[in-house]
Every structure is written in structure tokens, then in C-alpha cells.
């Protein structure tokens, strides 16, 4: 099979540059387009140079329609508005769309789901192998422990992150809720402040910390009477997310239309 021709959305950002690097290192994949926001000062720059690798001749562009005429997939770690704008074009062009964007609303998710009858989308709040294994463990532990064990999700990210809780924290919270057989939206508690009253049994709490250059730390705490279980993942380099996203794209190529997650890519769906 020919190399998979990929577009990196947000190619000038931290994740975009990491994706460009990992594509250059991976047999079977080639960078064919680099997308950036209209008006960006980086438009026209060489994607390879920006990523700290040799010049590759792929210039940053704001025109996804033109870029996608000769591509097989798009790796999209941008912002919700940009991702939703990319969804329709990716579906129309028949691209594999790997979405790692966080902060998507329920209406954004509905738009993404609406194209999956004719498009291949792999979407995850976190693309790393370790986090997806952690989510599987969280679900199993939540199934095993009753409401005598309170569940809290703690996350910390760099100072520039704009959404909270993180997409990964929400992903872990959903795994815990699935294990308990409850609706996360109805039972999540976020950002306690002031006189909140006693904690309600069965709630899943979230706390978000921001500072420095932290790539991503996540802890799921099961706090019971006189004992506590903590499941922890610490990301040290964005390349783990880039490698996971590229693995997802290569896995999705040729699949039937539908909405997939990293659990599908890693064979963890039944976990």
C-alpha cells in the first residue's frame, strides 16, 4: 500500500509541530499538507523547519479544501471552532479524521457524529497508549468498588491550556461512570468553592491545576474508609500523543465509516 498522505491541522502549534516530526520518522506515512488559521503569521512557512527538522517543502496554508485534494487523512489537535470547520471538508473529501481537540461541547460532538455515517473519524480526549490503558483500569476498579469509595479526578497542565477539566480528565471520569453504571453529566462535581456541604455519595469530583510547562498529569483517586487507591499517569513529552494519533490514522485507513476511539485502535473496547 502507498504511504498514507496526511495533513496536520494547527501545524504551527506545539502539537502540530510534534505531529510533523513523528510523521517524518514513521514508515508508511508522509506529510502532504500543513493547515494553519487564517491570518496566522506562520502562513507560508515551511512545516519541517517549524518542527525542527530539515525543510520538507510543505508550506503552511489556511485552505483545507485545496490541501485535501491530494490527501488520505487529517490529524487535528486544534480548537473546537477549527475542528468543526474541518469536519465537513474532511467528510466531503473522504479523509480519515483523527480528532484530539479538547473542549468540544455536546453540540460539537453531535456535529462530528453526524458525519460518521459516511466518514471515518477517530476521536479521543487523549491519544496516548498509557492513558487509554489507565481508562480501562479506571472502569474496572469502579466496577469492583461500591459507592463507599469516592471517586476524584485530579489533573494538572501547563499555564497556556485554555479548557478545564482536561479532555483526558473527562475521559477518565466517563470511564469511572461507565464502571459505576451512572451518567457522568448528572453526577460530576467541578471546582468546589465556599460552603459546599458534605460530599454526596456516588458523585465524581474533578479538580484542575494549571502552571509551568506541565504536559499532562492525571490521577484518579478511589477514597474509601481508611484506605485509598490512586491510579496515575504522567505525560513527559507531547510526542506520545503524536505517535498515538499517527497510529490511529494508519489503523483507520480503509475501515468502514464510523466513529472510533483509541480503545478501538488499541483493542481495548471490551476492557
GROMACS .gro file of C-alpha atoms in nm:
model
  271
    1UNK     CA    1   0.000   0.000   0.000
    2UNK     CA    2   0.121   0.351  -0.078
    3UNK     CA    3   0.224   0.583   0.202
    4UNK     CA    4  -0.070   0.746   0.383
    5UNK     CA    5  -0.079   1.114   0.284
    6UNK     CA    6  -0.154   1.325   0.589
    7UNK     CA    7  -0.246   1.684   0.668
    8UNK     CA    8  -0.155   1.830   1.006
    9UNK     CA    9  -0.408   2.086   1.131
   10UNK     CA   10  -0.266   2.356   1.357
   11UNK     CA   11   0.076   2.279   1.211
   12UNK     CA   12   0.235   2.585   1.373
   13UNK     CA   13   0.133   2.491   1.726
   14UNK     CA   14   0.306   2.268   1.981
   15UNK     CA   15   0.111   1.956   1.889
   16UNK     CA   16   0.120   2.035   1.519
   17UNK     CA   17   0.499   2.051   1.522
   18UNK     CA   18   0.518   1.725   1.717
   19UNK     CA   19   0.289   1.560   1.461
   20UNK     CA   20   0.507   1.684   1.175
   21UNK     CA   21   0.814   1.535   1.343
   22UNK     CA   22   0.656   1.197   1.410
   23UNK     CA   23   0.525   1.168   1.052
   24UNK     CA   24   0.879   1.230   0.925
   25UNK     CA   25   1.004   0.941   1.144
   26UNK     CA   26   0.733   0.686   1.055
   27UNK     CA   27   0.747   0.450   0.758
   28UNK     CA   28   0.416   0.436   0.572
   29UNK     CA   29   0.320   0.800   0.638
   30UNK     CA   30   0.404   1.122   0.456
   31UNK     CA   31   0.315   1.485   0.524
   32UNK     CA   32   0.121   1.627   0.231
   33UNK     CA   33  -0.032   1.939   0.387
   34UNK     CA   34   0.006   2.175   0.683
   35UNK     CA   35  -0.301   2.373   0.790
   36UNK     CA   36  -0.296   2.689   1.000
   37UNK     CA   37  -0.554   2.951   1.095
   38UNK     CA   38  -0.635   3.232   0.851
   39UNK     CA   39  -0.429   3.538   0.936
   40UNK     CA   40  -0.156   3.345   1.116
   41UNK     CA   41   0.190   3.496   1.086
   42UNK     CA   42   0.317   3.144   1.014
   43UNK     CA   43   0.132   3.102   0.684
   44UNK     CA   44   0.381   3.026   0.408
   45UNK     CA   45   0.646   2.897   0.647
   46UNK     CA   46   0.797   2.553   0.591
   47UNK     CA   47   0.639   2.291   0.820
   48UNK     CA   48   0.963   2.097   0.855
   49UNK     CA   49   1.166   2.398   0.962
   50UNK     CA   50   0.900   2.495   1.219
   51UNK     CA   51   0.910   2.141   1.358
   52UNK     CA   52   1.287   2.148   1.397
   53UNK     CA   53   1.360   1.904   1.116
   54UNK     CA   54   1.502   1.965   0.766
   55UNK     CA   55   1.296   2.171   0.523
   56UNK     CA   56   1.030   1.949   0.363
   57UNK     CA   57   0.870   2.185   0.112
   58UNK     CA   58   0.527   2.171   0.279
   59UNK     CA   59   0.417   2.528   0.339
   60UNK     CA   60   0.157   2.626   0.598
   61UNK     CA   61  -0.177   2.715   0.436
   62UNK     CA   62  -0.522   2.818   0.555
   63UNK     CA   63  -0.701   2.645   0.264
   64UNK     CA   64  -0.804   2.294   0.374
   65UNK     CA   65  -1.012   2.237   0.060
   66UNK     CA   66  -0.706   2.273  -0.162
   67UNK     CA   67  -0.476   2.080   0.071
   68UNK     CA   68  -0.721   1.791   0.094
   69UNK     CA   69  -0.744   1.729  -0.280
   70UNK     CA   70  -0.440   1.502  -0.257
   71UNK     CA   71  -0.461   1.356   0.096
   72UNK     CA   72  -0.583   1.048   0.282
   73UNK     CA   73  -0.621   1.184   0.633
   74UNK     CA   74  -0.601   1.480   0.869
   75UNK     CA   75  -0.459   1.492   1.222
   76UNK     CA   76  -0.649   1.759   1.414
   77UNK     CA   77  -0.537   1.892   1.755
   78UNK     CA   78  -0.669   2.246   1.728
   79UNK     CA   79  -0.960   2.429   1.894
   80UNK     CA   80  -1.331   2.340   1.876
   81UNK     CA   81  -1.425   2.604   1.619
   82UNK     CA   82  -1.146   2.499   1.383
   83UNK     CA   83  -1.216   2.128   1.425
   84UNK     CA   84  -1.586   2.171   1.346
   85UNK     CA   85  -1.496   2.373   1.038
   86UNK     CA   86  -1.262   2.092   0.931
   87UNK     CA   87  -1.520   1.815   0.987
   88UNK     CA   88  -1.737   1.893   0.686
   89UNK     CA   89  -1.445   1.923   0.443
   90UNK     CA   90  -1.277   1.608   0.572
   91UNK     CA   91  -1.602   1.414   0.534
   92UNK     CA   92  -1.668   1.552   0.185
   93UNK     CA   93  -1.316   1.464   0.074
   94UNK     CA   94  -1.333   1.118   0.233
   95UNK     CA   95  -1.039   1.177   0.467
   96UNK     CA   96  -0.968   0.980   0.782
   97UNK     CA   97  -1.017   1.246   1.051
   98UNK     CA   98  -0.823   1.192   1.374
   99UNK     CA   99  -0.950   1.436   1.637
  100UNK     CA  100  -0.753   1.507   1.953
  101UNK     CA  101  -0.908   1.850   2.012
  102UNK     CA  102  -1.039   1.903   2.366
  103UNK     CA  103  -1.305   2.140   2.497
  104UNK     CA  104  -1.565   2.020   2.245
  105UNK     CA  105  -1.925   2.086   2.350
  106UNK     CA  106  -2.219   1.847   2.327
  107UNK     CA  107  -2.331   2.028   2.011
  108UNK     CA  108  -1.979   1.995   1.865
  109UNK     CA  109  -1.987   1.621   1.937
  110UNK     CA  110  -2.325   1.599   1.765
  111UNK     CA  111  -2.182   1.764   1.451
  112UNK     CA  112  -1.891   1.519   1.449
  113UNK     CA  113  -2.121   1.221   1.498
  114UNK     CA  114  -2.348   1.342   1.216
  115UNK     CA  115  -2.079   1.284   0.952
  116UNK     CA  116  -1.974   0.937   1.067
  117UNK     CA  117  -2.236   0.757   0.858
  118UNK     CA  118  -2.015   0.845   0.559
  119UNK     CA  119  -1.681   0.936   0.717
  120UNK     CA  120  -1.412   0.769   0.927
  121UNK     CA  121  -1.345   0.961   1.249
  122UNK     CA  122  -1.117   0.857   1.535
  123UNK     CA  123  -1.179   1.085   1.834
  124UNK     CA  124  -1.023   1.071   2.178
  125UNK     CA  125  -0.959   1.305   2.469
  126UNK     CA  126  -0.611   1.154   2.481
  127UNK     CA  127  -0.419   0.959   2.219
  128UNK     CA  128  -0.151   0.803   2.439
  129UNK     CA  129  -0.128   0.430   2.497
  130UNK     CA  130  -0.077   0.477   2.873
  131UNK     CA  131  -0.383   0.696   2.927
  132UNK     CA  132  -0.610   0.461   2.735
  133UNK     CA  133  -0.485   0.167   2.942
  134UNK     CA  134  -0.545   0.382   3.251
  135UNK     CA  135  -0.904   0.446   3.141
  136UNK     CA  136  -0.962   0.071   3.107
  137UNK     CA  137  -0.825   0.019   3.459
  138UNK     CA  138  -1.039   0.301   3.600
  139UNK     CA  139  -1.352   0.140   3.458
  140UNK     CA  140  -1.261  -0.198   3.608
  141UNK     CA  141  -1.183  -0.055   3.950
  142UNK     CA  142  -1.506   0.148   3.951
  143UNK     CA  143  -1.698  -0.170   3.870
  144UNK     CA  144  -1.532  -0.353   4.158
  145UNK     CA  145  -1.580  -0.086   4.427
  146UNK     CA  146  -1.917   0.039   4.555
  147UNK     CA  147  -2.013   0.395   4.650
  148UNK     CA  148  -1.826   0.355   4.977
  149UNK     CA  149  -1.526   0.458   4.766
  150UNK     CA  150  -1.546   0.821   4.648
  151UNK     CA  151  -1.401   0.897   4.304
  152UNK     CA  152  -1.198   1.213   4.241
  153UNK     CA  153  -1.011   1.306   3.922
  154UNK     CA  154  -0.717   1.545   3.957
  155UNK     CA  155  -0.535   1.692   3.657
  156UNK     CA  156  -0.256   1.943   3.600
  157UNK     CA  157  -0.145   2.107   3.275
  158UNK     CA  158   0.075   2.391   3.153
  159UNK     CA  159  -0.029   2.751   3.212
  160UNK     CA  160  -0.141   2.804   2.850
  161UNK     CA  161  -0.412   2.536   2.843
  162UNK     CA  162  -0.749   2.703   2.782
  163UNK     CA  163  -1.005   2.437   2.880
  164UNK     CA  164  -1.082   2.266   3.211
  165UNK     CA  165  -1.127   1.994   3.313
  166UNK     CA  166  -0.896   1.849   3.051
  167UNK     CA  167  -1.033   1.620   2.785
  168UNK     CA  168  -0.835   1.338   2.944
  169UNK     CA  169  -0.985   1.406   3.287
  170UNK     CA  170  -1.334   1.390   3.138
  171UNK     CA  171  -1.241   1.072   2.953
  172UNK     CA  172  -1.129   0.915   3.282
  173UNK     CA  173  -1.443   1.041   3.454
  174UNK     CA  174  -1.657   0.881   3.184
  175UNK     CA  175  -1.470   0.553   3.231
  176UNK     CA  176  -1.542   0.564   3.604
  177UNK     CA  177  -1.907   0.649   3.541
  178UNK     CA  178  -1.942   0.360   3.298
  179UNK     CA  179  -1.793   0.129   3.558
  180UNK     CA  180  -2.048   0.250   3.812
  181UNK     CA  181  -2.336   0.249   3.563
  182UNK     CA  182  -2.416   0.617   3.616
  183UNK     CA  183  -2.448   0.929   3.399
  184UNK     CA  184  -2.138   1.146   3.440
  185UNK     CA  185  -2.319   1.467   3.343
  186UNK     CA  186  -2.567   1.413   3.624
  187UNK     CA  187  -2.311   1.311   3.887
  188UNK     CA  188  -1.998   1.520   3.819
  189UNK     CA  189  -1.886   1.792   4.061
  190UNK     CA  190  -1.640   2.053   3.938
  191UNK     CA  191  -1.449   2.332   4.107
  192UNK     CA  192  -1.576   2.326   4.466
  193UNK     CA  193  -1.569   2.665   4.639
  194UNK     CA  194  -1.723   2.806   4.955
  195UNK     CA  195  -1.962   2.619   5.181
  196UNK     CA  196  -2.049   2.323   4.960
  197UNK     CA  197  -2.195   2.088   5.219
  198UNK     CA  198  -2.090   1.728   5.260
  199UNK     CA  199  -1.987   1.526   4.959
  200UNK     CA  200  -2.271   1.327   4.804
  201UNK     CA  201  -2.213   0.953   4.775
  202UNK     CA  202  -2.169   0.844   4.413
  203UNK     CA  203  -2.055   1.182   4.279
  204UNK     CA  204  -1.738   1.202   4.067
  205UNK     CA  205  -1.529   1.507   4.151
  206UNK     CA  206  -1.287   1.698   3.929
  207UNK     CA  207  -1.006   1.935   4.020
  208UNK     CA  208  -0.788   2.124   3.769
  209UNK     CA  209  -0.444   2.274   3.829
  210UNK     CA  210  -0.255   2.497   3.584
  211UNK     CA  211   0.106   2.609   3.587
  212UNK     CA  212   0.450   2.599   3.433
  213UNK     CA  213   0.516   2.369   3.142
  214UNK     CA  214   0.343   2.052   3.264
  215UNK     CA  215   0.250   1.839   2.963
  216UNK     CA  216  -0.024   1.649   3.148
  217UNK     CA  217  -0.061   1.476   3.486
  218UNK     CA  218  -0.375   1.280   3.574
  219UNK     CA  219  -0.470   1.098   3.893
  220UNK     CA  220  -0.790   0.905   3.961
  221UNK     CA  221  -0.846   0.859   4.334
  222UNK     CA  222  -1.075   0.598   4.489
  223UNK     CA  223  -1.105   0.709   4.853
  224UNK     CA  224  -1.270   0.462   5.089
  225UNK     CA  225  -1.287   0.412   5.465
  226UNK     CA  226  -0.928   0.402   5.594
  227UNK     CA  227  -0.774   0.330   5.252
  228UNK     CA  228  -0.717   0.499   4.918
  229UNK     CA  229  -0.631   0.373   4.571
  230UNK     CA  230  -0.465   0.611   4.325
  231UNK     CA  231  -0.417   0.543   3.953
  232UNK     CA  232  -0.169   0.787   3.798
  233UNK     CA  233  -0.040   0.881   3.454
  234UNK     CA  234   0.224   1.148   3.389
  235UNK     CA  235   0.298   1.262   3.035
  236UNK     CA  236   0.654   1.387   2.985
  237UNK     CA  237   0.657   1.464   2.611
  238UNK     CA  238   0.386   1.556   2.358
  239UNK     CA  239   0.536   1.303   2.120
  240UNK     CA  240   0.337   1.028   2.297
  241UNK     CA  241   0.016   1.193   2.177
  242UNK     CA  242   0.155   1.247   1.828
  243UNK     CA  243   0.262   0.883   1.799
  244UNK     CA  244  -0.080   0.767   1.918
  245UNK     CA  245  -0.260   0.992   1.670
  246UNK     CA  246  -0.049   0.865   1.381
  247UNK     CA  247  -0.110   0.507   1.489
  248UNK     CA  248  -0.483   0.584   1.490
  249UNK     CA  249  -0.470   0.727   1.137
  250UNK     CA  250  -0.282   0.429   0.996
  251UNK     CA  251  -0.522   0.190   1.176
  252UNK     CA  252  -0.831   0.372   1.044
  253UNK     CA  253  -0.727   0.376   0.680
  254UNK     CA  254  -0.967   0.156   0.481
  255UNK     CA  255  -1.208   0.098   0.772
  256UNK     CA  256  -1.579   0.133   0.723
  257UNK     CA  257  -1.734   0.470   0.805
  258UNK     CA  258  -1.798   0.529   1.173
  259UNK     CA  259  -1.690   0.697   1.496
  260UNK     CA  260  -1.397   0.522   1.662
  261UNK     CA  261  -1.185   0.585   1.970
  262UNK     CA  262  -0.837   0.488   2.085
  263UNK     CA  263  -1.000   0.197   2.267
  264UNK     CA  264  -1.083   0.058   1.921
  265UNK     CA  265  -0.735   0.132   1.788
  266UNK     CA  266  -0.570  -0.043   2.083
  267UNK     CA  267  -0.817  -0.332   2.106
  268UNK     CA  268  -0.946  -0.221   2.447
  269UNK     CA  269  -1.313  -0.188   2.361
  270UNK     CA  270  -1.416  -0.479   2.587
  271UNK     CA  271  -1.194  -0.368   2.877
   0.00000   0.00000   0.00000
